[in-house]
Amino acid sequence: MDVARNDAGDLVTIEMIRGQASPPALWCPGELPGGDECGAKVQIKALNSKVMAAHFAARHAPGCDSSSEHFEDQPGDAGHQVDQGLRPVRWKMRLGESGQSQGPDGRHRPDDNAAGNKTRRRRANPANGLEDTADDKSFSTLLLNIIAKKIPASLELVIGTRPPELASSLIVEAANADKATYTDRWIILWGLVRDVRTSGYGSLILKLKRAADDVAILVDKTNMNRLGIDSSTNLVGRHVIAFGRYNVPDTDRPHLRVEDSALAFNPRLRRSLPKGE
């Protein structure tokens, strides 16, 4: 994981804590299947190593989308080498809640203490081509990586049944989302909420700071109920991200209507506090 959160709720990267005499307490900001924040305590690994890149590590809560798909050996595991194709840098975006997954080595996640009987040592073999795989991520995690400027190079995103698309062609900051370029296009829009209004149908209209052509995000009642928000919820000053189609109606007021549950805020609205600390 590349991004953590400190006690003040701010996002922190490895580069931000280099040289500090005493690194701060950090927590995992990843999202759980139910929408809460993981909140696992984060450790800093290999900060002073010359042979390994510095990184964050944590014992994530079950289903956290910032956890690794790799597992350490457990007593009794018997492994064997398996060639695989090259894995693309690809994230499959969560749309709604998803169930618990099973690890690629046969252990039933999230119980890493249960020994598996069919552990595999996967080895990339270019002759096998490019595999059709993707890491499960939430829009909340995508947003915090955008804010921290930690989007992997050549990242591809998979949204619903759509084919993989380059993140650079989908993600648009509000300041650059002009209607001349993006009308009728499906995009991921993000920005800082500067004002919240209520439509005549009871939906929320999120006005974004420095948004091109004053493009807004329209949050319908389904997403309002999902996140437990209404017109009185304090959203001003939060970053927001949404996926949808860029519409310019007859009123000439461009907006993006949130598709499915592709909406998230940072700081998130439902944040679980770290347990046992």
PDB file of N, CA and C in Angstrom, residues 75-140:
ATOM      1  N   PRO A  75       2.668 -23.263   8.372  1.00  0.00           N
ATOM      2  CA  PRO A  75       3.134 -24.629   8.654  1.00  0.00           C
ATOM      3  C   PRO A  75       2.280 -25.668   7.930  1.00  0.00           C
ATOM      4  N   GLY A  76       2.935 -26.607   7.261  1.00  0.00           N
ATOM      5  CA  GLY A  76       2.206 -27.665   6.578  1.00  0.00           C
ATOM      6  C   GLY A  76       1.934 -27.384   5.117  1.00  0.00           C
ATOM      7  N   ASP A  77       2.222 -26.186   4.645  1.00  0.00           N
ATOM      8  CA  ASP A  77       1.974 -25.887   3.240  1.00  0.00           C
ATOM      9  C   ASP A  77       2.968 -26.632   2.349  1.00  0.00           C
ATOM     10  N   ALA A  78       2.469 -27.137   1.267  1.00  0.00           N
ATOM     11  CA  ALA A  78       3.320 -27.811   0.283  1.00  0.00           C
ATOM     12  C   ALA A  78       3.124 -27.131  -1.048  1.00  0.00           C
ATOM     13  N   GLY A  79       4.152 -26.419  -1.522  1.00  0.00           N
ATOM     14  CA  GLY A  79       3.980 -25.611  -2.721  1.00  0.00           C
ATOM     15  C   GLY A  79       4.661 -26.200  -3.934  1.00  0.00           C
ATOM     16  N   HIS A  80       4.280 -25.669  -5.095  1.00  0.00           N
ATOM     17  CA  HIS A  80       4.943 -26.054  -6.330  1.00  0.00           C
ATOM     18  C   HIS A  80       4.871 -24.884  -7.298  1.00  0.00           C
ATOM     19  N   GLN A  81       5.844 -24.822  -8.200  1.00  0.00           N
ATOM     20  CA  GLN A  81       5.944 -23.709  -9.138  1.00  0.00           C
ATOM     21  C   GLN A  81       4.862 -23.810 -10.212  1.00  0.00           C
ATOM     22  N   VAL A  82       4.234 -22.679 -10.502  1.00  0.00           N
ATOM     23  CA  VAL A  82       3.234 -22.622 -11.569  1.00  0.00           C
ATOM     24  C   VAL A  82       3.523 -21.391 -12.417  1.00  0.00           C
ATOM     25  N   ASP A  83       3.740 -21.589 -13.718  1.00  0.00           N
ATOM     26  CA  ASP A  83       3.963 -20.457 -14.609  1.00  0.00           C
ATOM     27  C   ASP A  83       2.653 -19.725 -14.859  1.00  0.00           C
ATOM     28  N   GLN A  84       2.708 -18.421 -14.917  1.00  0.00           N
ATOM     29  CA  GLN A  84       1.532 -17.622 -15.236  1.00  0.00           C
ATOM     30  C   GLN A  84       1.913 -16.532 -16.222  1.00  0.00           C
ATOM     31  N   GLY A  85       0.909 -15.933 -16.842  1.00  0.00           N
ATOM     32  CA  GLY A  85       1.169 -14.831 -17.753  1.00  0.00           C
ATOM     33  C   GLY A  85       1.496 -13.558 -16.997  1.00  0.00           C
ATOM     34  N   LEU A  86       1.832 -12.533 -17.720  1.00  0.00           N
ATOM     35  CA  LEU A  86       2.115 -11.233 -17.111  1.00  0.00           C
ATOM     36  C   LEU A  86       0.812 -10.606 -16.636  1.00  0.00           C
ATOM     37  N   ARG A  87       0.830 -10.002 -15.444  1.00  0.00           N
ATOM     38  CA  ARG A  87      -0.362  -9.373 -14.886  1.00  0.00           C
ATOM     39  C   ARG A  87      -0.366  -7.885 -15.232  1.00  0.00           C
ATOM     40  N   PRO A  88      -1.429  -7.371 -15.824  1.00  0.00           N
ATOM     41  CA  PRO A  88      -1.507  -5.937 -16.101  1.00  0.00           C
ATOM     42  C   PRO A  88      -1.727  -5.157 -14.805  1.00  0.00           C
ATOM     43  N   VAL A  89      -1.395  -3.875 -14.834  1.00  0.00           N
ATOM     44  CA  VAL A  89      -1.712  -2.999 -13.701  1.00  0.00           C
ATOM     45  C   VAL A  89      -3.172  -2.597 -13.880  1.00  0.00           C
ATOM     46  N   ARG A  90      -4.062  -3.342 -13.233  1.00  0.00           N
ATOM     47  CA  ARG A  90      -5.485  -3.184 -13.509  1.00  0.00           C
ATOM     48  C   ARG A  90      -6.281  -3.298 -12.209  1.00  0.00           C
ATOM     49  N   TRP A  91      -7.216  -2.354 -12.017  1.00  0.00           N
ATOM     50  CA  TRP A  91      -8.093  -2.366 -10.844  1.00  0.00           C
ATOM     51  C   TRP A  91      -9.535  -2.572 -11.286  1.00  0.00           C
ATOM     52  N   LYS A  92     -10.218  -3.501 -10.653  1.00  0.00           N
ATOM     53  CA  LYS A  92     -11.648  -3.686 -10.875  1.00  0.00           C
ATOM     54  C   LYS A  92     -12.382  -2.905  -9.789  1.00  0.00           C
ATOM     55  N   MET A  93     -13.138  -1.888 -10.197  1.00  0.00           N
ATOM     56  CA  MET A  93     -13.761  -0.998  -9.226  1.00  0.00           C
ATOM     57  C   MET A  93     -15.013  -1.631  -8.618  1.00  0.00           C
ATOM     58  N   ARG A  94     -15.110  -1.539  -7.296  1.00  0.00           N
ATOM     59  CA  ARG A  94     -16.262  -2.088  -6.589  1.00  0.00           C
ATOM     60  C   ARG A  94     -17.517  -1.264  -6.878  1.00  0.00           C
ATOM     61  N   LEU A  95     -18.585  -1.966  -7.194  1.00  0.00           N
ATOM     62  CA  LEU A  95     -19.892  -1.329  -7.350  1.00  0.00           C
ATOM     63  C   LEU A  95     -20.839  -2.010  -6.370  1.00  0.00           C
ATOM     64  N   GLY A  96     -20.950  -1.448  -5.165  1.00  0.00           N
ATOM     65  CA  GLY A  96     -21.759  -2.078  -4.133  1.00  0.00           C
ATOM     66  C   GLY A  96     -20.925  -3.046  -3.326  1.00  0.00           C
ATOM     67  N   GLU A  97     -21.583  -3.744  -2.404  1.00  0.00           N
ATOM     68  CA  GLU A  97     -20.887  -4.657  -1.518  1.00  0.00           C
ATOM     69  C   GLU A  97     -20.496  -5.933  -2.256  1.00  0.00           C
ATOM     70  N   SER A  98     -19.365  -6.500  -1.870  1.00  0.00           N
ATOM     71  CA  SER A  98     -18.901  -7.760  -2.437  1.00  0.00           C
ATOM     72  C   SER A  98     -18.580  -8.721  -1.311  1.00  0.00           C
ATOM     73  N   GLY A  99     -18.676  -9.997  -1.588  1.00  0.00           N
ATOM     74  CA  GLY A  99     -18.430 -10.997  -0.558  1.00  0.00           C
ATOM     75  C   GLY A  99     -16.949 -11.198  -0.308  1.00  0.00           C
ATOM     76  N   GLN A 100     -16.631 -12.009   0.718  1.00  0.00           N
ATOM     77  CA  GLN A 100     -15.248 -12.313   1.026  1.00  0.00           C
ATOM     78  C   GLN A 100     -14.659 -13.175  -0.082  1.00  0.00           C
ATOM     79  N   SER A 101     -13.395 -12.969  -0.349  1.00  0.00           N
ATOM     80  CA  SER A 101     -12.734 -13.711  -1.407  1.00  0.00           C
ATOM     81  C   SER A 101     -11.921 -14.861  -0.842  1.00  0.00           C
ATOM     82  N   GLN A 102     -11.452 -15.718  -1.703  1.00  0.00           N
ATOM     83  CA  GLN A 102     -10.574 -16.815  -1.325  1.00  0.00           C
ATOM     84  C   GLN A 102      -9.217 -16.565  -1.928  1.00  0.00           C
ATOM     85  N   GLY A 103      -8.190 -16.743  -1.139  1.00  0.00           N
ATOM     86  CA  GLY A 103      -6.841 -16.470  -1.607  1.00  0.00           C
ATOM     87  C   GLY A 103      -6.442 -17.346  -2.774  1.00  0.00           C
ATOM     88  N   PRO A 104      -5.498 -16.873  -3.594  1.00  0.00           N
ATOM     89  CA  PRO A 104      -5.079 -17.611  -4.782  1.00  0.00           C
ATOM     90  C   PRO A 104      -4.312 -18.886  -4.471  1.00  0.00           C
ATOM     91  N   ASP A 105      -3.907 -19.059  -3.189  1.00  0.00           N
ATOM     92  CA  ASP A 105      -3.126 -20.243  -2.842  1.00  0.00           C
ATOM     93  C   ASP A 105      -3.975 -21.312  -2.158  1.00  0.00           C
ATOM     94  N   GLY A 106      -5.292 -21.133  -2.116  1.00  0.00           N
ATOM     95  CA  GLY A 106      -6.147 -22.167  -1.554  1.00  0.00           C
ATOM     96  C   GLY A 106      -6.581 -21.935  -0.131  1.00  0.00           C
ATOM     97  N   ARG A 107      -5.995 -20.964   0.557  1.00  0.00           N
ATOM     98  CA  ARG A 107      -6.472 -20.674   1.907  1.00  0.00           C
ATOM     99  C   ARG A 107      -7.752 -19.868   1.822  1.00  0.00           C
ATOM    100  N   HIS A 108      -8.636 -20.095   2.742  1.00  0.00           N
ATOM    101  CA  HIS A 108      -9.887 -19.348   2.748  1.00  0.00           C
ATOM    102  C   HIS A 108      -9.667 -18.046   3.498  1.00  0.00           C
ATOM    103  N   ARG A 109      -9.584 -16.964   2.758  1.00  0.00           N
ATOM    104  CA  ARG A 109      -9.416 -15.668   3.396  1.00  0.00           C
ATOM    105  C   ARG A 109     -10.665 -15.338   4.185  1.00  0.00           C
ATOM    106  N   PRO A 110     -10.550 -14.562   5.289  1.00  0.00           N
ATOM    107  CA  PRO A 110      -9.340 -13.842   5.718  1.00  0.00           C
ATOM    108  C   PRO A 110      -8.500 -14.593   6.753  1.00  0.00           C
ATOM    109  N   ASP A 111      -8.685 -15.911   6.915  1.00  0.00           N
ATOM    110  CA  ASP A 111      -7.976 -16.655   7.946  1.00  0.00           C
ATOM    111  C   ASP A 111      -6.590 -17.052   7.448  1.00  0.00           C
ATOM    112  N   ASP A 112      -5.614 -16.171   7.633  1.00  0.00           N
ATOM    113  CA  ASP A 112      -4.253 -16.470   7.194  1.00  0.00           C
ATOM    114  C   ASP A 112      -3.554 -17.486   8.087  1.00  0.00           C
ATOM    115  N   ASN A 113      -4.175 -17.812   9.237  1.00  0.00           N
ATOM    116  CA  ASN A 113      -3.554 -18.764  10.149  1.00  0.00           C
ATOM    117  C   ASN A 113      -3.884 -20.211   9.800  1.00  0.00           C
ATOM    118  N   ALA A 114      -4.833 -20.415   8.882  1.00  0.00           N
ATOM    119  CA  ALA A 114      -5.202 -21.760   8.467  1.00  0.00           C
ATOM    120  C   ALA A 114      -4.303 -22.207   7.323  1.00  0.00           C
ATOM    121  N   ALA A 115      -3.574 -23.275   7.558  1.00  0.00           N
ATOM    122  CA  ALA A 115      -2.638 -23.755   6.537  1.00  0.00           C
ATOM    123  C   ALA A 115      -3.375 -24.255   5.309  1.00  0.00           C
ATOM    124  N   GLY A 116      -2.840 -23.938   4.127  1.00  0.00           N
ATOM    125  CA  GLY A 116      -3.436 -24.419   2.885  1.00  0.00           C
ATOM    126  C   GLY A 116      -2.763 -25.696   2.424  1.00  0.00           C
ATOM    127  N   ASN A 117      -3.438 -26.495   1.600  1.00  0.00           N
ATOM    128  CA  ASN A 117      -2.849 -27.741   1.129  1.00  0.00           C
ATOM    129  C   ASN A 117      -2.528 -27.713  -0.355  1.00  0.00           C
ATOM    130  N   LYS A 118      -2.679 -26.546  -0.990  1.00  0.00           N
ATOM    131  CA  LYS A 118      -2.371 -26.459  -2.414  1.00  0.00           C
ATOM    132  C   LYS A 118      -1.720 -25.121  -2.757  1.00  0.00           C
ATOM    133  N   THR A 119      -0.785 -24.708  -1.887  1.00  0.00           N
ATOM    134  CA  THR A 119      -0.068 -23.456  -2.113  1.00  0.00           C
ATOM    135  C   THR A 119       0.679 -23.489  -3.439  1.00  0.00           C
ATOM    136  N   ARG A 120       0.604 -22.390  -4.184  1.00  0.00           N
ATOM    137  CA  ARG A 120       1.292 -22.312  -5.472  1.00  0.00           C
ATOM    138  C   ARG A 120       2.289 -21.160  -5.469  1.00  0.00           C
ATOM    139  N   ARG A 121       3.444 -21.406  -6.033  1.00  0.00           N
ATOM    140  CA  ARG A 121       4.439 -20.358  -6.212  1.00  0.00           C
ATOM    141  C   ARG A 121       4.313 -19.877  -7.651  1.00  0.00           C
ATOM    142  N   ARG A 122       3.656 -18.747  -7.854  1.00  0.00           N
ATOM    143  CA  ARG A 122       3.404 -18.273  -9.218  1.00  0.00           C
ATOM    144  C   ARG A 122       4.635 -17.553  -9.764  1.00  0.00           C
ATOM    145  N   ARG A 123       4.961 -17.827 -11.003  1.00  0.00           N
ATOM    146  CA  ARG A 123       6.150 -17.271 -11.644  1.00  0.00           C
ATOM    147  C   ARG A 123       5.742 -16.715 -13.006  1.00  0.00           C
ATOM    148  N   ALA A 124       6.024 -15.429 -13.233  1.00  0.00           N
ATOM    149  CA  ALA A 124       5.635 -14.786 -14.487  1.00  0.00           C
ATOM    150  C   ALA A 124       6.416 -15.374 -15.656  1.00  0.00           C
ATOM    151  N   ASN A 125       5.684 -15.736 -16.699  1.00  0.00           N
ATOM    152  CA  ASN A 125       6.292 -16.271 -17.914  1.00  0.00           C
ATOM    153  C   ASN A 125       5.728 -15.496 -19.101  1.00  0.00           C
ATOM    154  N   PRO A 126       6.532 -14.616 -19.735  1.00  0.00           N
ATOM    155  CA  PRO A 126       6.029 -13.802 -20.852  1.00  0.00           C
ATOM    156  C   PRO A 126       5.425 -14.624 -21.981  1.00  0.00           C
ATOM    157  N   ALA A 127       5.862 -15.881 -22.125  1.00  0.00           N
ATOM    158  CA  ALA A 127       5.347 -16.721 -23.202  1.00  0.00           C
ATOM    159  C   ALA A 127       3.860 -17.019 -23.024  1.00  0.00           C
ATOM    160  N   ASN A 128       3.358 -16.866 -21.795  1.00  0.00           N
ATOM    161  CA  ASN A 128       1.940 -17.127 -21.524  1.00  0.00           C
ATOM    162  C   ASN A 128       1.055 -15.929 -21.836  1.00  0.00           C
ATOM    163  N   GLY A 129       1.644 -14.816 -22.277  1.00  0.00           N
ATOM    164  CA  GLY A 129       0.850 -13.644 -22.643  1.00  0.00           C
ATOM    165  C   GLY A 129       0.374 -12.851 -21.438  1.00  0.00           C
ATOM    166  N   LEU A 130      -0.615 -11.994 -21.684  1.00  0.00           N
ATOM    167  CA  LEU A 130      -1.141 -11.107 -20.643  1.00  0.00           C
ATOM    168  C   LEU A 130      -2.403 -11.723 -20.043  1.00  0.00           C
ATOM    169  N   GLU A 131      -2.422 -11.867 -18.726  1.00  0.00           N
ATOM    170  CA  GLU A 131      -3.570 -12.463 -18.062  1.00  0.00           C
ATOM    171  C   GLU A 131      -4.708 -11.451 -17.896  1.00  0.00           C
ATOM    172  N   ASP A 132      -5.921 -11.946 -17.930  1.00  0.00           N
ATOM    173  CA  ASP A 132      -7.101 -11.091 -17.739  1.00  0.00           C
ATOM    174  C   ASP A 132      -7.446 -11.056 -16.262  1.00  0.00           C
ATOM    175  N   THR A 133      -6.653 -10.314 -15.485  1.00  0.00           N
ATOM    176  CA  THR A 133      -6.829 -10.237 -14.040  1.00  0.00           C
ATOM    177  C   THR A 133      -6.903  -8.782 -13.600  1.00  0.00           C
ATOM    178  N   ALA A 134      -7.441  -8.573 -12.414  1.00  0.00           N
ATOM    179  CA  ALA A 134      -7.544  -7.222 -11.864  1.00  0.00           C
ATOM    180  C   ALA A 134      -7.627  -7.292 -10.347  1.00  0.00           C
ATOM    181  N   ASP A 135      -7.069  -6.299  -9.663  1.00  0.00           N
ATOM    182  CA  ASP A 135      -7.167  -6.184  -8.209  1.00  0.00           C
ATOM    183  C   ASP A 135      -8.455  -5.456  -7.836  1.00  0.00           C
ATOM    184  N   ASP A 136      -9.141  -5.950  -6.842  1.00  0.00           N
ATOM    185  CA  ASP A 136     -10.395  -5.362  -6.383  1.00  0.00           C
ATOM    186  C   ASP A 136     -10.121  -4.066  -5.619  1.00  0.00           C
ATOM    187  N   LYS A 137     -10.694  -2.955  -6.077  1.00  0.00           N
ATOM    188  CA  LYS A 137     -10.497  -1.661  -5.422  1.00  0.00           C
ATOM    189  C   LYS A 137     -11.819  -0.919  -5.330  1.00  0.00           C
ATOM    190  N   SER A 138     -11.909  -0.013  -4.358  1.00  0.00           N
ATOM    191  CA  SER A 138     -13.089   0.830  -4.204  1.00  0.00           C
ATOM    192  C   SER A 138     -12.834   2.206  -4.794  1.00  0.00           C
ATOM    193  N   PHE A 139     -13.907   2.934  -5.086  1.00  0.00           N
ATOM    194  CA  PHE A 139     -13.748   4.312  -5.560  1.00  0.00           C
ATOM    195  C   PHE A 139     -13.135   5.183  -4.468  1.00  0.00           C
ATOM    196  N   SER A 140     -13.371   4.835  -3.211  1.00  0.00           N
ATOM    197  CA  SER A 140     -12.766   5.577  -2.107  1.00  0.00           C
ATOM    198  C   SER A 140     -11.251   5.458  -2.145  1.00  0.00           C
TER     199      SER A 140
END
